[in-house]
Coordinates of C-alpha atoms and ligand atoms in Angstrom, one line a residue:
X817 CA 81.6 111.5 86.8
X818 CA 81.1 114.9 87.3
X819 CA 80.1 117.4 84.5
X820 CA 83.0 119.9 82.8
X821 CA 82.7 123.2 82.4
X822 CA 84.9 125.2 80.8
X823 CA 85.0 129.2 81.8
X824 CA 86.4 131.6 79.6
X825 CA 87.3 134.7 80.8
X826 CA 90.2 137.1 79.8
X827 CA 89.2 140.8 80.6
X828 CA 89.6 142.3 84.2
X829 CA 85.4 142.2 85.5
X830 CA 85.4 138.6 84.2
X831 CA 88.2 137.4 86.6
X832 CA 86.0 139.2 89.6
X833 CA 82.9 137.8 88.4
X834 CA 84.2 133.9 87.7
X835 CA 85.6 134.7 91.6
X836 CA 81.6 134.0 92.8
X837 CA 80.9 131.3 90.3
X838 CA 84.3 129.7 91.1
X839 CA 83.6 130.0 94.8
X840 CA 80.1 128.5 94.8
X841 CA 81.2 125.3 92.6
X842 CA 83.9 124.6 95.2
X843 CA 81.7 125.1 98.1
X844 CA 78.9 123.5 96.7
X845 CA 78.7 121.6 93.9
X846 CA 82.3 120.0 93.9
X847 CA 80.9 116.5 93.6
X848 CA 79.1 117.3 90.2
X849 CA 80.6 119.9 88.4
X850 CA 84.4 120.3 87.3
X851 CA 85.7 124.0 86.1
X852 CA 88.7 124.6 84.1
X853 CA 89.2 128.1 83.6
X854 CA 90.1 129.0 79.9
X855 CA 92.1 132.7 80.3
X856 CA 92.3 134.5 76.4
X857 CA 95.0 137.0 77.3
X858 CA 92.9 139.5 76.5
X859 CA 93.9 141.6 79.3
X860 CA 97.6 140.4 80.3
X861 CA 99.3 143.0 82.8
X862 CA 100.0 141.9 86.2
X863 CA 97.6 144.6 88.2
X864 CA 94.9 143.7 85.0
X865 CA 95.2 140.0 85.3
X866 CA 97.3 137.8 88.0
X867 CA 96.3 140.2 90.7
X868 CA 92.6 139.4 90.6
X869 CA 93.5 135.4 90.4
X870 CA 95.9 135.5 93.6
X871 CA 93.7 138.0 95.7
X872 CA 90.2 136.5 95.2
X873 CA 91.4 133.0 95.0
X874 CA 89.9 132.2 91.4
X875 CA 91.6 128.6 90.4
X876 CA 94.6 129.3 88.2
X877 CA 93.6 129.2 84.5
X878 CA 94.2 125.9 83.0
X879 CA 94.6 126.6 79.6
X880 CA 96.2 130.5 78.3
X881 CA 95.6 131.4 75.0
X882 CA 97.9 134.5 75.3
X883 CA 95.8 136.6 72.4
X884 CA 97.0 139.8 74.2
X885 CA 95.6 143.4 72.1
X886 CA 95.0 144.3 68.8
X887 CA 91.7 145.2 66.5
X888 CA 88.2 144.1 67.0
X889 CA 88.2 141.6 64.5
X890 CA 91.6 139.8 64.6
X891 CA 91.6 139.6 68.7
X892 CA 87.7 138.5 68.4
X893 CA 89.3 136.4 65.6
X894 CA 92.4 134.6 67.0
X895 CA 90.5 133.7 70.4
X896 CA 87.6 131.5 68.3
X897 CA 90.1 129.9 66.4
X898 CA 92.3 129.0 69.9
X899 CA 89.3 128.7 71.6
X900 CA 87.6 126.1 68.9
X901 CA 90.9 124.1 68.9
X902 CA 90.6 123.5 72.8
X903 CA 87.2 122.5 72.7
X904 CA 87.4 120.1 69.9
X905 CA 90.2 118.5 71.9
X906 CA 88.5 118.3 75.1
X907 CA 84.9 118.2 74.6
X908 CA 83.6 120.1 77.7
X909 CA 80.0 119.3 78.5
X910 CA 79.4 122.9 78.9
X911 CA 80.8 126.6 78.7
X912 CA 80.5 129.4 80.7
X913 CA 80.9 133.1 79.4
X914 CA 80.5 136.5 81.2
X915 CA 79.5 139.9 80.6
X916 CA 80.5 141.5 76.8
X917 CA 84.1 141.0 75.6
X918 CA 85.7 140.2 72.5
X919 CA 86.5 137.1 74.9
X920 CA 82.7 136.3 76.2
X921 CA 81.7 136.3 72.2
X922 CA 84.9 134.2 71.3
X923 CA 83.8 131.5 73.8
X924 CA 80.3 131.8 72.7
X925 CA 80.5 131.6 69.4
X926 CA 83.0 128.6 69.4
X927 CA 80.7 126.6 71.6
X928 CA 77.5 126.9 69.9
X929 CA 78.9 126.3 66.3
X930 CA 80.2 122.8 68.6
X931 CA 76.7 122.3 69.9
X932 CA 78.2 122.6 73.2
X933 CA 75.6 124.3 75.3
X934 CA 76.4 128.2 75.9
X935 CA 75.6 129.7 79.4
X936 CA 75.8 133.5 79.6
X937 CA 76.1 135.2 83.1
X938 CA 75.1 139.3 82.9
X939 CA 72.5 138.6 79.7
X940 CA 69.8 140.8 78.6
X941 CA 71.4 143.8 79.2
X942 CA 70.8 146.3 76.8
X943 CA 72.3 150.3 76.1
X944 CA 70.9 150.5 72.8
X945 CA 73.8 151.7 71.5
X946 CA 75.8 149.8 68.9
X947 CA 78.5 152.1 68.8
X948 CA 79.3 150.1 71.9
X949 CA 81.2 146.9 70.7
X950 CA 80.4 145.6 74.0
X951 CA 76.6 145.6 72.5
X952 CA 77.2 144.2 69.6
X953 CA 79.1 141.2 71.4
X954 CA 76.0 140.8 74.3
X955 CA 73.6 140.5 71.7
X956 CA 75.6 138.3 69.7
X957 CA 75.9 136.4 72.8
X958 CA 72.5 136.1 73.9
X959 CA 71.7 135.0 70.9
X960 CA 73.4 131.4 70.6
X961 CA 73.3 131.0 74.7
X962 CA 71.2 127.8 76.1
X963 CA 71.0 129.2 79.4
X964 CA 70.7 133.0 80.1
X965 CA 71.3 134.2 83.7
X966 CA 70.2 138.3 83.8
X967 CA 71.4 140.3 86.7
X968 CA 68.3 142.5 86.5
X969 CA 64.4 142.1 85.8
X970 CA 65.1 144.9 83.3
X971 CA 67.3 142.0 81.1
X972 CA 64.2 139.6 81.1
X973 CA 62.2 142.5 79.4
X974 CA 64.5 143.0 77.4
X975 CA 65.0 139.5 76.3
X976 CA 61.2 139.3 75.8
X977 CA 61.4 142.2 73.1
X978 CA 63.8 140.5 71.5
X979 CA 61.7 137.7 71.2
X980 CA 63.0 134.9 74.0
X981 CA 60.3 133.4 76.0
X982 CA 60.0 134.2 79.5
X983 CA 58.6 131.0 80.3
X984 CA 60.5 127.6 81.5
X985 CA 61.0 124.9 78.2
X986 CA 59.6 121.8 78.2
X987 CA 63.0 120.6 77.0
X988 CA 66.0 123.5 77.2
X989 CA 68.6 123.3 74.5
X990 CA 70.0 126.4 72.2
X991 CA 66.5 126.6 69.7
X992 CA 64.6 126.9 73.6
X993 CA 66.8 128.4 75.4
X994 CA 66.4 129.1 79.4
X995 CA 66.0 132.4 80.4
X996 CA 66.1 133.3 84.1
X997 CA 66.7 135.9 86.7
X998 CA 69.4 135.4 88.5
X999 CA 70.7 138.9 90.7
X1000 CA 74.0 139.7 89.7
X1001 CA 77.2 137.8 90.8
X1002 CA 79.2 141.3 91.5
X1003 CA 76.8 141.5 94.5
X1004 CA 77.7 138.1 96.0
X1005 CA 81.0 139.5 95.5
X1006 CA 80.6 142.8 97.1
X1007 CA 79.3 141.2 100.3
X1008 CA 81.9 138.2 100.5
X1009 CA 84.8 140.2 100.2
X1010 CA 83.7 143.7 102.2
X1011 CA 85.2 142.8 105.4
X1012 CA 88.4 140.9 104.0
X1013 CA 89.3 144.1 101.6
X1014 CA 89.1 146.2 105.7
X1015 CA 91.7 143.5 106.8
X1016 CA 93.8 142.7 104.0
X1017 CA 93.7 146.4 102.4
X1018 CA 93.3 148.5 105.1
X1019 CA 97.6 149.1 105.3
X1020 CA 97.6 150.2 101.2
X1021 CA 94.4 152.6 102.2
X1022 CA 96.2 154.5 105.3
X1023 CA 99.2 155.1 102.5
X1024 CA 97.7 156.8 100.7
X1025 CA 97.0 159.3 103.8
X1026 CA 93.2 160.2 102.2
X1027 CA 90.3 160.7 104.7
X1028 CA 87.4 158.5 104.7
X1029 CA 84.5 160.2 102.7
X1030 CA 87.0 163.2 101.5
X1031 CA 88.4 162.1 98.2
X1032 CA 86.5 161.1 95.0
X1033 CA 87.1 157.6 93.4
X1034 CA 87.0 157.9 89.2
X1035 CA 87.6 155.5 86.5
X1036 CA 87.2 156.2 82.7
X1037 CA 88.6 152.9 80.2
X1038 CA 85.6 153.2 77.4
X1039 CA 86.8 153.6 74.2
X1040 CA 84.4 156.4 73.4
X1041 CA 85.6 158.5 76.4
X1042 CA 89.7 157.5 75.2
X1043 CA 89.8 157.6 71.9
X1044 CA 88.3 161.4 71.9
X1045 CA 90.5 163.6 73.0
X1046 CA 88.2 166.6 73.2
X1047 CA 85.6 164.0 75.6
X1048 CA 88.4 162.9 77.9
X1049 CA 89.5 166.7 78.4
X1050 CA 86.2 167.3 79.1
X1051 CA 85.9 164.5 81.9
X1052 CA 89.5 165.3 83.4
X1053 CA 88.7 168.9 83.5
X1054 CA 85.3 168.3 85.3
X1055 CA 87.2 165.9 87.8
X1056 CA 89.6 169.3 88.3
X1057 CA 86.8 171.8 88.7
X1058 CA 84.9 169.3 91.0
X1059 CA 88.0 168.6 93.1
X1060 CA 87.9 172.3 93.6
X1061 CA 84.8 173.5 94.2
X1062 CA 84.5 170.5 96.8
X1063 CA 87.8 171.3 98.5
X1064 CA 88.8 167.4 97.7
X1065 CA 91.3 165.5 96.0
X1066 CA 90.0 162.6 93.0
X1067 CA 91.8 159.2 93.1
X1068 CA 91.7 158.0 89.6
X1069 CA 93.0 154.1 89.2
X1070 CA 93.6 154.6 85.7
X1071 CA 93.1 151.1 83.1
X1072 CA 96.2 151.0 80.6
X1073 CA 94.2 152.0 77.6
X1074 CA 93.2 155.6 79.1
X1075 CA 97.3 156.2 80.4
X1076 CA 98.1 155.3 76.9
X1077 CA 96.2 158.0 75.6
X1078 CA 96.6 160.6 78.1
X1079 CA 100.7 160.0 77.5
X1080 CA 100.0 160.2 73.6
X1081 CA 98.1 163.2 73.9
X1082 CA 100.4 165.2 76.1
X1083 CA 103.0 165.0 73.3
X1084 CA 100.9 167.8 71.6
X1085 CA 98.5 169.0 73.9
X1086 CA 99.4 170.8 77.1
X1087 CA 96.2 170.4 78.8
X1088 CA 97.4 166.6 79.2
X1089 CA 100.8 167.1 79.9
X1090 CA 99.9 169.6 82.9
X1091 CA 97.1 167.5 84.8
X1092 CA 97.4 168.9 88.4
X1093 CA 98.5 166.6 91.0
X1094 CA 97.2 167.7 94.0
X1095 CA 94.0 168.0 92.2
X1096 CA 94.0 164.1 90.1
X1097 CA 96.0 161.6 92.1
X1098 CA 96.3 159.4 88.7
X1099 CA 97.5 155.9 89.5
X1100 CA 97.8 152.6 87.9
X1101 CA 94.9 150.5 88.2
X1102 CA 94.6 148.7 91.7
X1103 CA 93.4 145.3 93.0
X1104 CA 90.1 144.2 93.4
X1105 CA 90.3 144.6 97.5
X1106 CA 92.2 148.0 97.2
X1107 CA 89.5 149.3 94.8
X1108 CA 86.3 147.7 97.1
X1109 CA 87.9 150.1 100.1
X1110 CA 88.1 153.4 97.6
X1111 CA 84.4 152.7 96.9
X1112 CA 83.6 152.4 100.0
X1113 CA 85.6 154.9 101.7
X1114 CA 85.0 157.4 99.5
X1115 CA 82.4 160.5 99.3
X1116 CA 81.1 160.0 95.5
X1117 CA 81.7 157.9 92.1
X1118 CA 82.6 159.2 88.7
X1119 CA 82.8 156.3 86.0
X1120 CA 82.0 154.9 82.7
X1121 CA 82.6 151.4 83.9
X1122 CA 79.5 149.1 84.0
X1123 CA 80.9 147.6 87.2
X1124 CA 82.0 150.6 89.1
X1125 CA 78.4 151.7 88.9
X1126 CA 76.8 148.7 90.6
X1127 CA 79.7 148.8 93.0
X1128 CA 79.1 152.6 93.9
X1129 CA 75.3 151.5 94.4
X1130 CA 76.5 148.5 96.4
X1131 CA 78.3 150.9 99.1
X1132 CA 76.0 153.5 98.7
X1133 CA 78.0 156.5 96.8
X1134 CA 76.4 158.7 94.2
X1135 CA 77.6 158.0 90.9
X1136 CA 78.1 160.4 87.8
X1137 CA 78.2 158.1 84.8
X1138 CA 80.4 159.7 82.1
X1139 CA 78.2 158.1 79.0
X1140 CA 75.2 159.3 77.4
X1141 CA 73.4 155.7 79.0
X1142 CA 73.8 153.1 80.7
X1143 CA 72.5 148.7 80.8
X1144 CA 72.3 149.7 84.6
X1145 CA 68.9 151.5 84.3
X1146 CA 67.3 150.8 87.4
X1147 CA 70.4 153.0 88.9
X1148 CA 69.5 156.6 87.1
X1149 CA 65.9 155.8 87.4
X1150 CA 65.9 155.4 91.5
X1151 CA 68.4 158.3 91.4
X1152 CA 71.3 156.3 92.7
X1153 CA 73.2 157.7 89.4
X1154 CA 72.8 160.5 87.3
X1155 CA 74.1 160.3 83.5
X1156 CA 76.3 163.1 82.8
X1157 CA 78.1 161.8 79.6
X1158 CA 81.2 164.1 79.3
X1159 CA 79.8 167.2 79.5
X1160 CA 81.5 169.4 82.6
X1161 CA 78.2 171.3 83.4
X1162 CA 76.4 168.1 83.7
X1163 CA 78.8 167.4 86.1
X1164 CA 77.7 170.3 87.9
X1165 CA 74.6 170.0 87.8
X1166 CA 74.8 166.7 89.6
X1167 CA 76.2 166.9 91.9
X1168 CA 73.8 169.9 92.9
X1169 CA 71.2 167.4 92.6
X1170 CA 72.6 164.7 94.9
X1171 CA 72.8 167.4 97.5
X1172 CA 69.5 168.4 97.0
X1173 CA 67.6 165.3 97.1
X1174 CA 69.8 163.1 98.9
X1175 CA 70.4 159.6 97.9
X1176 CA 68.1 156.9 97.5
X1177 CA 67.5 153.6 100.4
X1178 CA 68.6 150.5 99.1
X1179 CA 66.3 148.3 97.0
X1180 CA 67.8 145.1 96.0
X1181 CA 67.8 145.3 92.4
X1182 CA 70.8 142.8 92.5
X1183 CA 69.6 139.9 94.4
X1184 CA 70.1 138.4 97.2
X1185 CA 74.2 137.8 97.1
X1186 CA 73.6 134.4 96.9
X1187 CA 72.9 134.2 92.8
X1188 CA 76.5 132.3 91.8
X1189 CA 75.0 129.6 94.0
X1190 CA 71.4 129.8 92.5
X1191 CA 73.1 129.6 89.1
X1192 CA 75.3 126.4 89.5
X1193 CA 72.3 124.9 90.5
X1194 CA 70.3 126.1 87.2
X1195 CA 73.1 124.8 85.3
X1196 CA 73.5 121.7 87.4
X1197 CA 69.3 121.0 86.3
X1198 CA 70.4 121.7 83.0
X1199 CA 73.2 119.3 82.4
X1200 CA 71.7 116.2 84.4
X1201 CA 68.2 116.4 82.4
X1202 CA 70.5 116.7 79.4
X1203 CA 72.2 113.7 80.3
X1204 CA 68.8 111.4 81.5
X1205 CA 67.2 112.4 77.8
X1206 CA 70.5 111.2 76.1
X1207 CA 70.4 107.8 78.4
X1208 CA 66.4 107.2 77.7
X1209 CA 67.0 107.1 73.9
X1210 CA 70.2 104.2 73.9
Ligands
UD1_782 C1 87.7 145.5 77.5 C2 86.3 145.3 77.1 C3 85.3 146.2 77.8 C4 85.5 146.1 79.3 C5 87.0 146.3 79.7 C6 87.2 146.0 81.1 C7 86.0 144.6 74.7 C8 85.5 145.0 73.4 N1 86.1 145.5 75.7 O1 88.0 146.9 77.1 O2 84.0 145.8 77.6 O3 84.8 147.1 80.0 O4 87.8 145.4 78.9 O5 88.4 146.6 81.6 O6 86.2 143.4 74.9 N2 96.0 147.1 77.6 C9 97.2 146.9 78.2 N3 97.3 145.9 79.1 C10 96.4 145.0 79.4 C11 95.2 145.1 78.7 C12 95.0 146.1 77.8 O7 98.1 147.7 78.0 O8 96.6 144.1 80.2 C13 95.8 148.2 76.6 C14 96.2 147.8 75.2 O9 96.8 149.0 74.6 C15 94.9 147.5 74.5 C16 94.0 148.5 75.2 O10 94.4 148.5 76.6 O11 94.9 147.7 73.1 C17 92.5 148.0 75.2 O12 92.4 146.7 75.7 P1 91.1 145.8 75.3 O13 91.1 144.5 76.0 O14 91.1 145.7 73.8 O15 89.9 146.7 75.6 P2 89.5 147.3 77.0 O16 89.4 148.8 76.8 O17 90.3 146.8 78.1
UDP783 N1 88.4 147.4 89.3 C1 89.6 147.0 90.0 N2 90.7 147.9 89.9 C2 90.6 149.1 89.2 C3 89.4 149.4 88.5 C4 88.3 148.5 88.6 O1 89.7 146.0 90.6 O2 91.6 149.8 89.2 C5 87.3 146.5 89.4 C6 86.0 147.1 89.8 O3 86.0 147.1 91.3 C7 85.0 146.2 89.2 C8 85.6 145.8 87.9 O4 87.0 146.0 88.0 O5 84.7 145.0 90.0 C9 85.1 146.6 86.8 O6 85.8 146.3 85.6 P1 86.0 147.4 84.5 O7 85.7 148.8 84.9 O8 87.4 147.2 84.0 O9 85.0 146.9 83.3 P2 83.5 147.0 83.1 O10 82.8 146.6 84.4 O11 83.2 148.4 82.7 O12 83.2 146.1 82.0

C-alpha cells in the first residue's frame, strides 16, 4: 500500500510550488506515495487559483475548504479547525506544507497536535522581521515540522541558530526532527516550464505589442507596501519616474489586495486616481506561463514578492526589492538585487548601480532543478523507516 500524503496549499506560490512536488510523485514515486491535495480557499479567484491548477497540471484539489479572506486569526482559525476535521477523518500518514501562509501554519499546526508528521518545503528562511506575519507563520512552522527541506544553505544556518541540529537523527520524528538542504522547488520549476511558457504563451506576449527587453515587469501584494498609502505612492511614483527616465513602459500584474487599495485610495487621493497609462500598464494578475515570459522578456524586476525575486535571478534580470530585507539574502549579497524598500531615490540609485557594475554570473544558489525529486525521496526514507520501527515492535 502506498503511503498518503496530504498537501495543503491555498495561496497562489503554493499552487506553483506543489506543481514540482506534484510532478515528481507522478513521475517517480507513483508506486509508493499517494497525494491528495487539500486547497484552503485562501486565495479563491480564478487568475489567483484555478489558473495555476489547469496550466501547470497540479492534480485537482481533493478536498476545498472554501475559508476565502478575512483577519489573521479567524482565517488562520477556521482553516485548523477544517483542516483538523479532515485529518481526523482520514488519517494521512503524512502532510506536506509550503512556504509561510496562514494556510502552511493551518496544516502545520493541525498535523503536529495529530502526531502526524509535518514536512515543511522553503524552511529556515529567515527576514527577521516579525512585523511580517509570514515570519511569524515560518517559524511557527519550522517549529513542529519532522522534516525540514531549506531552499538555501543560508536556511540551515539559520536553523542551527535556532537550535536544530544540522546532523542526520538516529531516529527522525518531531522531538529530532530532519533538517536538510534541498535547492528550491521554484527552480525545478523555472527550468521545466521555460520552453512550454515560449509555446503556450508566446500569442498573449505579442498582444501586448511590448519589445523584448523594453518594458519593466513589477509586482507589489505585501501588506506593508498596501496598507500604507504614503509607501505605495512612493513605489508607483518611482515606477513613473523610472518609466521615464528609461524611455520604457512598466507592466504591473497587479494581486487583488493591492487593486483593492489603489481603487480605495483614489476615492480621496488624486495621485491614485490619475496613474498614467502609458507610463504603468496595470493589469490583473496573469498566469504562471504568462508571468515566466514577462520575466524573461523583460529588461529589469521591481518586487516585494519572495518568488518574483528568485524568478528575476532565475532569468537573469536585476531586481529592486521594495522591502527594507529580504529571506533571499544570497541575492543582494552577489548583487543580483539591491533593496530599495519604498524609497524613490533608492530606486535611483539602483538602477545606477546595475549599470555600473553589471550583473552578477550565475551561481547556483538554488540547486540543481531536480530538488522536488530529491525531496520525495527524503520523505519516501522517512515514511518506510517509520513504518519498519512500528513493525519490529508488534
Ligand atoms: C498571502 C500570504 C503571503 C503571500 C501571498 C501570495 C499570508 C499571511 N500571506 O498574502 O505570504 O506572499 O498570499 O500571493 O498568508 N483577495 C482577493 N481574491 C483572492 C485572494 C485574495 O480578492 O483570490 C484579496 C482579499 O481582499 C484579501 C486580500 O486579497 O483580503 C489579501 O489576501 P490574503 O490571502 O489574506 O493575503 P495575501 O496578501 O494574498
Ligand atoms: N505570479 C503569477 N502571476 C502574477 C504574479 C506572480 O503567476 O500575476 C507567480 C510568480 O511567477 C511566482 C509566484 O506567483 O511564481 C509568486 O507568488 P506571490 O508573489 O503571490 O507570493 P510570494 O512569492 O511573495 O509569497
Amino acid at each position: 500500500m502506498p503511503f498518503t500524503i496530504f498537501t495543503i496549499v491555498g495561496a497562489r506560490p503554493q499552487f506553483i510550488k506543489a506543481a514540482a512536488i506534484s510532478r515528481a510523485i507522478r513521475n517517480l514515486y507513483s508506486a509508493d506515495l499517494t497525494e491528495s491535495i487539500v486547497h484552503t480557499g485562501q486565495h479563491y479567484d480564478t487568475d489567483m487559483s484555478d489558473v495555476f491548477f489547469e496550466e501547470l497540471e497540479i492534480p485537482k484539489p481533493v478536498h476545498h475548504l472554501h475559508v476565502g479572506s478575512g483577519s489573521h486569526g479567524a482565517q488562520t482559525g477556521l482553516m485548523l479547525s477544517a483542516i483538523e476535521t479532515l485529518f481526523l477523518e482520514q488519517k494521512p500518514d503524512l502532510v506536506l506544507v509550503y512556504g509561510d501562509t496562514n494556510s502552511t501554519l493551518a496544516g502545520a499546526l493541525a498535523a503536529s497536535k495529530l502526531l502526524i508528521p509535518v514536512v515543511h518545503v522553503e524552511a529556515g528562511l529567515r527576514s527577521f522581521n516579525k512585523a511580517m506575519p509570514e515570519e511569524i507563520n515560518r517559524i511557527l512552522t519550522d517549529h513542529v515540522s519532522t522534516l525540514l527541506f531549506t531552499p538555501t544553505l543560508t536556511g540551515i544556518q539559520n536553523l542551527v541558530k535556532e537550535g536544530f541540529s544540522d546532523q542526520i537523527p538516529e531516529k527522525v520524528d518531531a522531538n529530532h526532527p530532519l533538517v536538510v538542504h534541498s535547492g528550491d522547488v521554484m527552480f525545478d520549476n523555472a527550468l521545466y516550464f521555460r520552453n512550454l511558457a515560449e509555446e503556450k504563451a508566446k500569442d498573449w506576449f505579442q498582444k501586448l505589442g511590448l519589445k523584448e527587453d523594453a518594458f519593466l515587469l513589477a509586482t507589489i501584494h505585501r501588506n506593508a507596501n498596501t496598507d500604507d498609502s504614503f509607501r505605495l505612492k512612493s513605489l508607483l511614483s518611482g515606477l513613473m519616474k523610472t518609466s521615464e527616465v528609461l524611455g520604457i513602459p512598466v507592466v504591473l500584474p497587479l494581486h487583488p489586495r493591492t487593486q483593492k487599495m489603489i481603487t480605495q485610495y483614489a476615492a480621496t487621493d488624486a495621485f491614485f486616481a490619475s496613474i498614467p497609462t502609458n507610463q504603468i500598464r496595470i493589469m490583473p494578475p496573469v498566469s504562471y506561463l504568462q508571468m515566466v515570459l514577462l520575466e524573461a522578456k523583460c529588461n529589469m524586476v521591481f518586487t516585494d514578492s519572495g518568488g518574483v525575486q528568485k524568478e528575476a535571478y532565475f532569468y537573469q534580470k536585476p531586481c529592486l526589492v521594495f522591502r527594507p530585507e529580504t529571506e533571499w539574502v544570497e541575492l543582494v549579497d552577489s548583487g543580483a538585487a539591491i533593496l530599495v524598500d519604498a524609497d524613490e531615490d533608492r530606486m535611483q540609485e539602483a538602477i545606477q548601480t546595475f549599470s555600473s557594475s553589471g550583473y552578477p554570473a550565475p551561481a547556483g544558489f538554488y540547486g540543481d532543478g531536480k530538488s522536488a525529486e530529491f525531496i520525495c525521496g527524503e520523505i519516501l526514507k522517512m515514511l518506510q523507516s517509520k513504518k519498519d520501527s512500528a513493525n519490529c515492535r508488534t
